[in-house]
mmCIF file of C-alpha atoms and ligand atoms in Angstrom:
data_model
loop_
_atom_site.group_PDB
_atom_site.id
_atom_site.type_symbol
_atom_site.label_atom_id
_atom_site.label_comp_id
_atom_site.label_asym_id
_atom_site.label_seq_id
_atom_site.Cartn_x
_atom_site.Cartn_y
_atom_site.Cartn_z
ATOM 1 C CA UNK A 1 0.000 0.000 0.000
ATOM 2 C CA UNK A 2 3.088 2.700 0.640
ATOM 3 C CA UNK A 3 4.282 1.487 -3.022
ATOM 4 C CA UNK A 4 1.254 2.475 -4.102
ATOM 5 C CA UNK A 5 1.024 5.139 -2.643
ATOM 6 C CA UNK A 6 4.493 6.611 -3.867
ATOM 7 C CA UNK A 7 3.555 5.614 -7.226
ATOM 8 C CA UNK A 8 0.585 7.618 -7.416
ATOM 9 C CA UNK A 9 2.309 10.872 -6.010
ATOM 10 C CA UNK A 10 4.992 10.342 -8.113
ATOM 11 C CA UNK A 11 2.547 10.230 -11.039
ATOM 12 C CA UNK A 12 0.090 13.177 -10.443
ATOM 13 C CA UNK A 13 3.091 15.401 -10.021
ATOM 14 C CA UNK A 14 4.159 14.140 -13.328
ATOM 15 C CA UNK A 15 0.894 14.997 -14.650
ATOM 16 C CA UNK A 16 0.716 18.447 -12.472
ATOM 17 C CA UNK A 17 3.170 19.721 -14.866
ATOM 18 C CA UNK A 18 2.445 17.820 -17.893
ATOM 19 C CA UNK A 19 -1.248 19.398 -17.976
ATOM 20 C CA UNK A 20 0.652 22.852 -17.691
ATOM 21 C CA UNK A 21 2.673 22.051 -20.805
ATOM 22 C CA UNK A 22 0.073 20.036 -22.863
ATOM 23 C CA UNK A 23 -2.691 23.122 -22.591
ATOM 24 C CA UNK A 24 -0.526 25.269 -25.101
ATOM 25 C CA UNK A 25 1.155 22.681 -26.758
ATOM 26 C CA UNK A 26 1.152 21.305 -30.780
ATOM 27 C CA UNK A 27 -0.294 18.429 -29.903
ATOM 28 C CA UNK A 28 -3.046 19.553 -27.729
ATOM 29 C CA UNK A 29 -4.995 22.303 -30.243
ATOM 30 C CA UNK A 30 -6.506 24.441 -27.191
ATOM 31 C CA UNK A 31 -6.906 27.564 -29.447
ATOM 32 C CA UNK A 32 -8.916 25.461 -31.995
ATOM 33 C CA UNK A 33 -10.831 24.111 -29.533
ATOM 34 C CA UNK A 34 -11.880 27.936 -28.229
ATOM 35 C CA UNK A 35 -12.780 29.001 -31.599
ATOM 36 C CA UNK A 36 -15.309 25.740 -31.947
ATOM 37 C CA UNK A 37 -13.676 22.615 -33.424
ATOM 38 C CA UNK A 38 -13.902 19.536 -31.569
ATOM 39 C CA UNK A 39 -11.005 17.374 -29.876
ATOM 40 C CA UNK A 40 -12.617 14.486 -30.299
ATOM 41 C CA UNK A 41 -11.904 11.883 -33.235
ATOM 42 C CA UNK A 42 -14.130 9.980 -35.540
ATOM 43 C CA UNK A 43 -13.859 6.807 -33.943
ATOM 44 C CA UNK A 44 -15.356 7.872 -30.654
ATOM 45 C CA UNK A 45 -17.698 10.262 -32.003
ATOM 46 C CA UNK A 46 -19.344 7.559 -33.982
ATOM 47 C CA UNK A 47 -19.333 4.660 -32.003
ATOM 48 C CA UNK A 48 -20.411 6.178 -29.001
ATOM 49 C CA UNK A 49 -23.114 8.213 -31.060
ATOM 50 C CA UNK A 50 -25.268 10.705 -29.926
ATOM 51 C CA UNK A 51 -24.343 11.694 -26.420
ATOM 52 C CA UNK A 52 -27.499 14.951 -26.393
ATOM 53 C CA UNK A 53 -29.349 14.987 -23.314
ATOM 54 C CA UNK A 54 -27.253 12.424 -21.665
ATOM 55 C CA UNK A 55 -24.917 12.116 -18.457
ATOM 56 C CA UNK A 56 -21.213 11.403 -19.111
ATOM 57 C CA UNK A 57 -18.551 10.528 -16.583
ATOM 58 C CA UNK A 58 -15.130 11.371 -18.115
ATOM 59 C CA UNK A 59 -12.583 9.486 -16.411
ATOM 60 C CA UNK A 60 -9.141 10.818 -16.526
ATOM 61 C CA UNK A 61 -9.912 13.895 -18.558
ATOM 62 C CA UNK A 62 -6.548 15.307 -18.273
ATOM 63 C CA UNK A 63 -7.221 19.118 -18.989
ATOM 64 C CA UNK A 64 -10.632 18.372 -19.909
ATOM 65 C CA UNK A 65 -10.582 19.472 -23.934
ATOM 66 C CA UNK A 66 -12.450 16.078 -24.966
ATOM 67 C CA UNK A 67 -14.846 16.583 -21.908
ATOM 68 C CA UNK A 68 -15.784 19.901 -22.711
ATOM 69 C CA UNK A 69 -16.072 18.752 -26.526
ATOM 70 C CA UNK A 70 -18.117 16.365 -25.644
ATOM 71 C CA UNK A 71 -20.336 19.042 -23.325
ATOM 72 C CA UNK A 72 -20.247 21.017 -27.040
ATOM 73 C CA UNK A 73 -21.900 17.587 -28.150
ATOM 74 C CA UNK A 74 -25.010 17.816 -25.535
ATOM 75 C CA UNK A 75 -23.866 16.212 -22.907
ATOM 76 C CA UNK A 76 -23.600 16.627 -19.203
ATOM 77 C CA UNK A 77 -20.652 16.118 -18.574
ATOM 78 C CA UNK A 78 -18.723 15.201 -15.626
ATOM 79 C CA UNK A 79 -14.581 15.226 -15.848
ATOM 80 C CA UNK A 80 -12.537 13.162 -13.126
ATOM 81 C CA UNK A 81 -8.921 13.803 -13.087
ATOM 82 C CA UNK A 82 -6.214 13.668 -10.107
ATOM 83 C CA UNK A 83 -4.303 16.185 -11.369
ATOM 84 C CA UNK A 84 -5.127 19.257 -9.275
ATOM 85 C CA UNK A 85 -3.679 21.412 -12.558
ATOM 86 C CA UNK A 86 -5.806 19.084 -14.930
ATOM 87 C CA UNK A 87 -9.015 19.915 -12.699
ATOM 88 C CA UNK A 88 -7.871 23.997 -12.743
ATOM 89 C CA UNK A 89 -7.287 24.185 -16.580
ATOM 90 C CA UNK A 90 -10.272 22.257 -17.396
ATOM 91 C CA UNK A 91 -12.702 24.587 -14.871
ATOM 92 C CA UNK A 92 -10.739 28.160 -16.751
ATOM 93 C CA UNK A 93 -11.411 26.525 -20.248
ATOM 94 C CA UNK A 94 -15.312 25.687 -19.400
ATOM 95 C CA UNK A 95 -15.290 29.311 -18.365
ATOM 96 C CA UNK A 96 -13.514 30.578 -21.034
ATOM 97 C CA UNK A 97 -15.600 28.489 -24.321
ATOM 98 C CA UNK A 98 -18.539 28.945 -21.674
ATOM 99 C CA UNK A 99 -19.907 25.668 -21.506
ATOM 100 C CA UNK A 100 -21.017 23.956 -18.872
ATOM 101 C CA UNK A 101 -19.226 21.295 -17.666
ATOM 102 C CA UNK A 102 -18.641 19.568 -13.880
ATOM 103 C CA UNK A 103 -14.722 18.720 -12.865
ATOM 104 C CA UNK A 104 -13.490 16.896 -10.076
ATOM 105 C CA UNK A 105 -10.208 15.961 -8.754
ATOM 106 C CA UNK A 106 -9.927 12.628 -7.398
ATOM 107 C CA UNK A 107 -7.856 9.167 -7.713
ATOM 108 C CA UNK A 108 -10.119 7.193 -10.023
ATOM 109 C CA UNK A 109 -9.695 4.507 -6.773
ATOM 110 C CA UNK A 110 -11.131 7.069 -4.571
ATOM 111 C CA UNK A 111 -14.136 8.389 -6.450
ATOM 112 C CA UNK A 112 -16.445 5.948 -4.703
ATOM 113 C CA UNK A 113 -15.886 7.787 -1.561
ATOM 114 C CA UNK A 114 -15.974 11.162 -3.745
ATOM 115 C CA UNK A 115 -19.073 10.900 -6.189
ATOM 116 C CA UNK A 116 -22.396 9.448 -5.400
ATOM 117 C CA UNK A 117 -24.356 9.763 -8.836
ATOM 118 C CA UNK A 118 -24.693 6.968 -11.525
ATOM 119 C CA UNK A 119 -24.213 8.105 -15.490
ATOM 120 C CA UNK A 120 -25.909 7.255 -18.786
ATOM 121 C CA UNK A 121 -22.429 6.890 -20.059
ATOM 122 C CA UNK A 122 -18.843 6.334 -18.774
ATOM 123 C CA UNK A 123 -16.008 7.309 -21.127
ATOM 124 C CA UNK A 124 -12.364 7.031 -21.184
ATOM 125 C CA UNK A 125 -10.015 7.358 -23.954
ATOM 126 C CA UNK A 126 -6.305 7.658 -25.280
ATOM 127 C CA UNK A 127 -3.278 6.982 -22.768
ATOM 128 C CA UNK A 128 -5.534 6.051 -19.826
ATOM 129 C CA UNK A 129 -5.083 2.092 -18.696
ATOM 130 C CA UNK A 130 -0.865 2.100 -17.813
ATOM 131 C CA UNK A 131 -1.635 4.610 -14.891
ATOM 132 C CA UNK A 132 -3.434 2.036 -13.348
ATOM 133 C CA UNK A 133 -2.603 -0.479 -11.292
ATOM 134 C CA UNK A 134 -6.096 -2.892 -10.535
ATOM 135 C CA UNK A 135 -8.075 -3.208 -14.200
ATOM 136 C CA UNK A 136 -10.629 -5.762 -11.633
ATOM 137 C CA UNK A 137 -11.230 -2.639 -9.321
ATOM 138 C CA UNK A 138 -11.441 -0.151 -12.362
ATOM 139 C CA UNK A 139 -13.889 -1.850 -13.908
ATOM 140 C CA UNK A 140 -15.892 -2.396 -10.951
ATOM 141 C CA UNK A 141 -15.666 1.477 -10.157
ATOM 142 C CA UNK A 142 -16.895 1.795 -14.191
ATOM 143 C CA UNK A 143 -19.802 -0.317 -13.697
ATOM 144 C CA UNK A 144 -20.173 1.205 -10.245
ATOM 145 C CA UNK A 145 -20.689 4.520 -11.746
ATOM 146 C CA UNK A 146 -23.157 2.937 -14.677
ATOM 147 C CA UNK A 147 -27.219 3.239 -14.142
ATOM 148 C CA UNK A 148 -28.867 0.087 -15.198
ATOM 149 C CA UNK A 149 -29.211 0.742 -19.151
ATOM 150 C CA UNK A 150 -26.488 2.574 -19.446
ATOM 151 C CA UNK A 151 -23.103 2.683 -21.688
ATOM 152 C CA UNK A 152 -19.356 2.362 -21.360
ATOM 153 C CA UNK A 153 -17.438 3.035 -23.949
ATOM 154 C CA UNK A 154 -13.045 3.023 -24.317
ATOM 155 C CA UNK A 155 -11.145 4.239 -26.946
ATOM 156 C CA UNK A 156 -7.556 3.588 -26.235
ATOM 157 C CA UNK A 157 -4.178 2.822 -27.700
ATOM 158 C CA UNK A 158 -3.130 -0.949 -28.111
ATOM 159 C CA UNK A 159 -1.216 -2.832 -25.641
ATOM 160 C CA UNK A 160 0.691 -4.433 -28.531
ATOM 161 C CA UNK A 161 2.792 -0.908 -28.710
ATOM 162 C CA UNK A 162 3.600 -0.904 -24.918
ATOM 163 C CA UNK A 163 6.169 -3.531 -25.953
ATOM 164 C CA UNK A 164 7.651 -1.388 -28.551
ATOM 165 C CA UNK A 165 10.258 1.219 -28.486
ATOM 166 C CA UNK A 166 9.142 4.246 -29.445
ATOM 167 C CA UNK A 167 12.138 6.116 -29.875
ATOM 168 C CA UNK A 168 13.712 3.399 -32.476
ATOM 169 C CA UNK A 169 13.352 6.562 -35.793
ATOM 170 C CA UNK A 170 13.233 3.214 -38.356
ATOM 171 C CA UNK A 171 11.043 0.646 -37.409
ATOM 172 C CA UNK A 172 9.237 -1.658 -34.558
ATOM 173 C CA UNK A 173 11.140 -3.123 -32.215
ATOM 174 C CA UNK A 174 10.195 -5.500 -29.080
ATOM 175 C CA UNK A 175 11.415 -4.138 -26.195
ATOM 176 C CA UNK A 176 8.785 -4.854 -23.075
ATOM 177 C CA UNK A 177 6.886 -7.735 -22.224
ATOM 178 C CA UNK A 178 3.035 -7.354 -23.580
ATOM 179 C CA UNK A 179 1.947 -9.373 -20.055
ATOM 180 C CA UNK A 180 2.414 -7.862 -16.667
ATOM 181 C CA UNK A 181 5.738 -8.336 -14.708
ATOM 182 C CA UNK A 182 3.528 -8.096 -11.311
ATOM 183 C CA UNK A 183 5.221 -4.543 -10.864
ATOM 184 C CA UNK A 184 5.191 -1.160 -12.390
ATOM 185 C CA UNK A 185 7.839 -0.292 -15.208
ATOM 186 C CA UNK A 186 9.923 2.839 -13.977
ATOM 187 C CA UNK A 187 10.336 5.453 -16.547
ATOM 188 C CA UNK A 188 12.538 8.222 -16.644
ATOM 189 C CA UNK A 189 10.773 11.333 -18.136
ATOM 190 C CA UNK A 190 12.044 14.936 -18.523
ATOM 191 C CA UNK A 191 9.185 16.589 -20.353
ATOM 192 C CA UNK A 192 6.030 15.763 -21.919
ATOM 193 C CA UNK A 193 5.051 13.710 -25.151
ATOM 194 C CA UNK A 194 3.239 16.577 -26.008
ATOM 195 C CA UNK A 195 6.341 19.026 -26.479
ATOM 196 C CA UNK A 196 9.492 18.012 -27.028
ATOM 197 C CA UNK A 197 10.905 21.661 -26.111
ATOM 198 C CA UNK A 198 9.741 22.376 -22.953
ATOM 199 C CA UNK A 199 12.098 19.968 -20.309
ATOM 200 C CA UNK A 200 10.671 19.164 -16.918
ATOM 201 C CA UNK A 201 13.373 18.236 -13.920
ATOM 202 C CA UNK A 202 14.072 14.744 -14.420
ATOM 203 C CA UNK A 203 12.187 12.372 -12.154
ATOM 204 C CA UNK A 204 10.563 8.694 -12.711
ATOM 205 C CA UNK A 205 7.327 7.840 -13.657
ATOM 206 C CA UNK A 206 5.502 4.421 -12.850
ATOM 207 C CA UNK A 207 3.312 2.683 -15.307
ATOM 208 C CA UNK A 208 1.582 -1.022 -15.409
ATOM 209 C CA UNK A 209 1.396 -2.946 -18.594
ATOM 210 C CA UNK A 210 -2.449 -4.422 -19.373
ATOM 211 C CA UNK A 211 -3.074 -7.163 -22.028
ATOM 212 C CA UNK A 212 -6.124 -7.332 -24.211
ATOM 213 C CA UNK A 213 -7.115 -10.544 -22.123
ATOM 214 C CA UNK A 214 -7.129 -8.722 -18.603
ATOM 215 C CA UNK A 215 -8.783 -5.533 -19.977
ATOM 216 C CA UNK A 216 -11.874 -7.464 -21.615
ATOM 217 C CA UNK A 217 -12.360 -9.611 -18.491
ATOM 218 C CA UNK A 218 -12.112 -6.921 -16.521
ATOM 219 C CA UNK A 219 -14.865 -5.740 -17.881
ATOM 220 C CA UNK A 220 -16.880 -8.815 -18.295
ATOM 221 C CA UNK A 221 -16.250 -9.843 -14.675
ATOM 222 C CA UNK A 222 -17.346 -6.626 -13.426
ATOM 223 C CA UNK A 223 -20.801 -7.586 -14.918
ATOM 224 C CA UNK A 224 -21.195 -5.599 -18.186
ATOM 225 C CA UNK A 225 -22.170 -6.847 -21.347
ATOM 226 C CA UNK A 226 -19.795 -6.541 -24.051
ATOM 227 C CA UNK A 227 -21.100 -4.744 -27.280
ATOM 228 C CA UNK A 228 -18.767 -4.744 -28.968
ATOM 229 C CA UNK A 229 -14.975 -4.920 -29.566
ATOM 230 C CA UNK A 230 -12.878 -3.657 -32.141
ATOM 231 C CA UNK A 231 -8.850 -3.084 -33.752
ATOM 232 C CA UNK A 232 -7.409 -0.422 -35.847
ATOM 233 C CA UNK A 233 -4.645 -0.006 -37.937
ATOM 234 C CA UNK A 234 -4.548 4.118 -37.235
ATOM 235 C CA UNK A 235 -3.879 6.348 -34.293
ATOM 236 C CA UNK A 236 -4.821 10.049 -33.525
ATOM 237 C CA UNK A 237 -1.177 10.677 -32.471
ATOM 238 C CA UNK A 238 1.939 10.378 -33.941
ATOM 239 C CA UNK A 239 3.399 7.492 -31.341
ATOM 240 C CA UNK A 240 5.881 6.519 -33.395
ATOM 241 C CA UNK A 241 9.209 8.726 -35.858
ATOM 242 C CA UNK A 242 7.985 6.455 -38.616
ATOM 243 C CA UNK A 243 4.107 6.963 -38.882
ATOM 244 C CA UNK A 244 2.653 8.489 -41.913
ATOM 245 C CA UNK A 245 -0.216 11.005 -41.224
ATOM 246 C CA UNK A 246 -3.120 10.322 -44.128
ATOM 247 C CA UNK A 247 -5.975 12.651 -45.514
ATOM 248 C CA UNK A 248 -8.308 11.501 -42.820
ATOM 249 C CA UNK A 249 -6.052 13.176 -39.848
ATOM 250 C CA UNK A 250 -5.231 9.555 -38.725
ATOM 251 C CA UNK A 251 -1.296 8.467 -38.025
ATOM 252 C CA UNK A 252 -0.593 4.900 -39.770
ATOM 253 C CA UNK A 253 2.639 2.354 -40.056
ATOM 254 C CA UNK A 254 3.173 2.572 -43.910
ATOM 255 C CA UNK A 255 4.034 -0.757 -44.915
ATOM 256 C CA UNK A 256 2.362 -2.302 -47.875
ATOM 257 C CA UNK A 257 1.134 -5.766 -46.056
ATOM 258 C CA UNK A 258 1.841 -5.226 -42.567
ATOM 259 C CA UNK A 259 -0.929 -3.183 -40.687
ATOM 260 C CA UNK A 260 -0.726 -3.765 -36.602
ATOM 261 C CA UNK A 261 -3.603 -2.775 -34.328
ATOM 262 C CA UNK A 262 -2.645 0.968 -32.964
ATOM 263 C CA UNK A 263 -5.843 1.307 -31.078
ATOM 264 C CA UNK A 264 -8.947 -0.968 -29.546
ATOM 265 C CA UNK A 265 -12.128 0.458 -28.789
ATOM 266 C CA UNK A 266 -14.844 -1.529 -26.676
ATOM 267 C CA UNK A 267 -18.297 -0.589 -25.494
ATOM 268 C CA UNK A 268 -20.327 -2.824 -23.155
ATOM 269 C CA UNK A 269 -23.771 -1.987 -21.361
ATOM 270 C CA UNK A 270 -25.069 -2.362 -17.586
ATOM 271 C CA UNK A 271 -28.179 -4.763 -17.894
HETATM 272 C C1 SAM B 301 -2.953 10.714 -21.333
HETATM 273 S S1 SAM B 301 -4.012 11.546 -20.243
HETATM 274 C C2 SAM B 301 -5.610 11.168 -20.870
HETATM 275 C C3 SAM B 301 -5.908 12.035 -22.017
HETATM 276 C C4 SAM B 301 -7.319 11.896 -22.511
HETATM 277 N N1 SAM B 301 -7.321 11.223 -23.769
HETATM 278 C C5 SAM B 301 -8.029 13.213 -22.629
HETATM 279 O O1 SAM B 301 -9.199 13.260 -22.522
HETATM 280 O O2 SAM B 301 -7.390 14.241 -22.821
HETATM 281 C C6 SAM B 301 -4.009 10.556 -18.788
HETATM 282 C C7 SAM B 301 -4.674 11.263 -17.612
HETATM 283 O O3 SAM B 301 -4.867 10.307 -16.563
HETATM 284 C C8 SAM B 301 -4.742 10.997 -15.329
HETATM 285 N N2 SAM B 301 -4.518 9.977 -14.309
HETATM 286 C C9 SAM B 301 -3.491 9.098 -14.225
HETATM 287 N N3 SAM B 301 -3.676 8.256 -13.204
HETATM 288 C C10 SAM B 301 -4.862 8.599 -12.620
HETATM 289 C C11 SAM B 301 -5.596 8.104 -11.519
HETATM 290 N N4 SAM B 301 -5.156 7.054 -10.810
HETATM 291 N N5 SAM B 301 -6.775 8.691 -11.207
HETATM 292 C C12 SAM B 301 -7.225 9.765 -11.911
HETATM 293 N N6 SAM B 301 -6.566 10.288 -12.974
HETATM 294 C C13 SAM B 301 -5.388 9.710 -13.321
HETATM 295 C C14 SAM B 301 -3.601 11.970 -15.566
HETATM 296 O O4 SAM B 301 -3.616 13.054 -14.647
HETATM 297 C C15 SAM B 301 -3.868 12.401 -17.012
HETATM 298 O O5 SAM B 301 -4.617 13.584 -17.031
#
């Protein structure tokens, strides 16, 4: 529990100043966002549909740009984030595109004790799984947080890359296990993926690798039914030196026959 602990200090201060950086960086396109174009990509925004007149629960929202997009989309949205600076960028933007939008800082393992409503929808996307250390108690929180009827929906980035070094400028190569070691991986980081320009003092970060197989049961054991789940050969981010950005905005590993899954999407009801 003290491990724990230290890993999720260690990490929200990481993220303190990330969210700092990430608000005016490239790859984070606040301004456009303020003048009315959405953060969110096509995959969500069609799979998860129409969202008007519905409650969302946004977990790990980060600085809150897809919450408040999806606020711009009719919902009501609710953003959880542990980041204290996540939670205070994300209330100045709602103020600032005046939309109407809820944010609260917690530990996704603490909202329980936090947050006593149930959603229409829970929703969590992009970069979100490796900061966690229990997928069982996630998606018990997730279904936790579900009224009967209601939707979950994840739109996140493979686990096949977490064994891949992304700094390699040529090609793929295997470099982590794809199943857990039973321990966090310790990362050094001095600045963001967002912006390589902007250095942070060097410190660790801790992160926990997830298979395919534990994230679906997860689910499945926390008693949702699975709608559907589903691969693709594109990403909305640049993850790797050698991805080619196409016409439809999406990054993709240009190679003739081999196309890898870059991101899996899954959404699963409360009966
Ligand atoms: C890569 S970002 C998610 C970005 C997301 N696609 C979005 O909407 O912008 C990951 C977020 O998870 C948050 N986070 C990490 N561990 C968390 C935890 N245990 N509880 C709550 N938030 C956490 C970080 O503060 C960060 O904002």
């Amino acid at each position: 529990m003290k491990d724990l602990d230290k890993y999720y200090d260690v990490n929200r201060s990481m993220w303190d100043q990330f969210a700092k950086i990430n608000v005016d960086s490239k790859t984070y396109k606040t301004e456009e966002f303020l003048k009315g174009e959405t953060s969110l990509n096509s995959i969500e925004l069609e799979e998860l549909g129409d969202v008007s007149g519905k409650t969302l629960l946004h977990l790990q929202s980060h600085f809150g740009l897809d919450a408040l997009s999806w606020a711009r989309e009719g919902a009501q949205v609710t953003g959880v984030d542990f980041s204290t600076e996540g939670i205070a960028i994300s209330r100045n933007l709602a103020k600032k595109a005046k939309i109407d939008a809820r944010f609260i800082q917690s530990n996704i393992f603490d909202l329980p004790d936090v947050l006593t409503e149930q959603f229409d929808i829970v929703y969590t996307s992009y970069g979100v799984l490796c900061w966690l250390h229990d997928l069982k108690r996630w998606a018990q929180i997730v279904t936790h947080f579900l009224r009967p009827g209601g939707t979950f929906y994840i739109a996140e980035f493979h686990p096949l890359l977490w064994t891949l070094d992304n700094e390699n400028p040529d090609d793929f190569t295997f470099i982590r296990s794809y199943f857990p070691l039973g321990r966090p991986y310790e990362f050094d980081v001095d600045g963001s993926y967002a912006e390589s320009d902007i250095k942070i003092k060097p410190q660790v970060d801790y992160e926990w690798a997830h298979g395919l197989a534990s994230i679906i049961t997860s689910i499945a054991d926390a008693g949702l039914q699975i709608k559907f789940f589903r691969e693709f050969n594109k990403a909305p981010f640049q993850m790797f030196p050698f991805f080619k950005k196409r016409d439809d905005g999406y990054w993709y590993y240009d190679h003739p026959e081999i196309q890898l899954p870059l991101v899996f999407s899954i959404k699963a009801t409360k009966e």
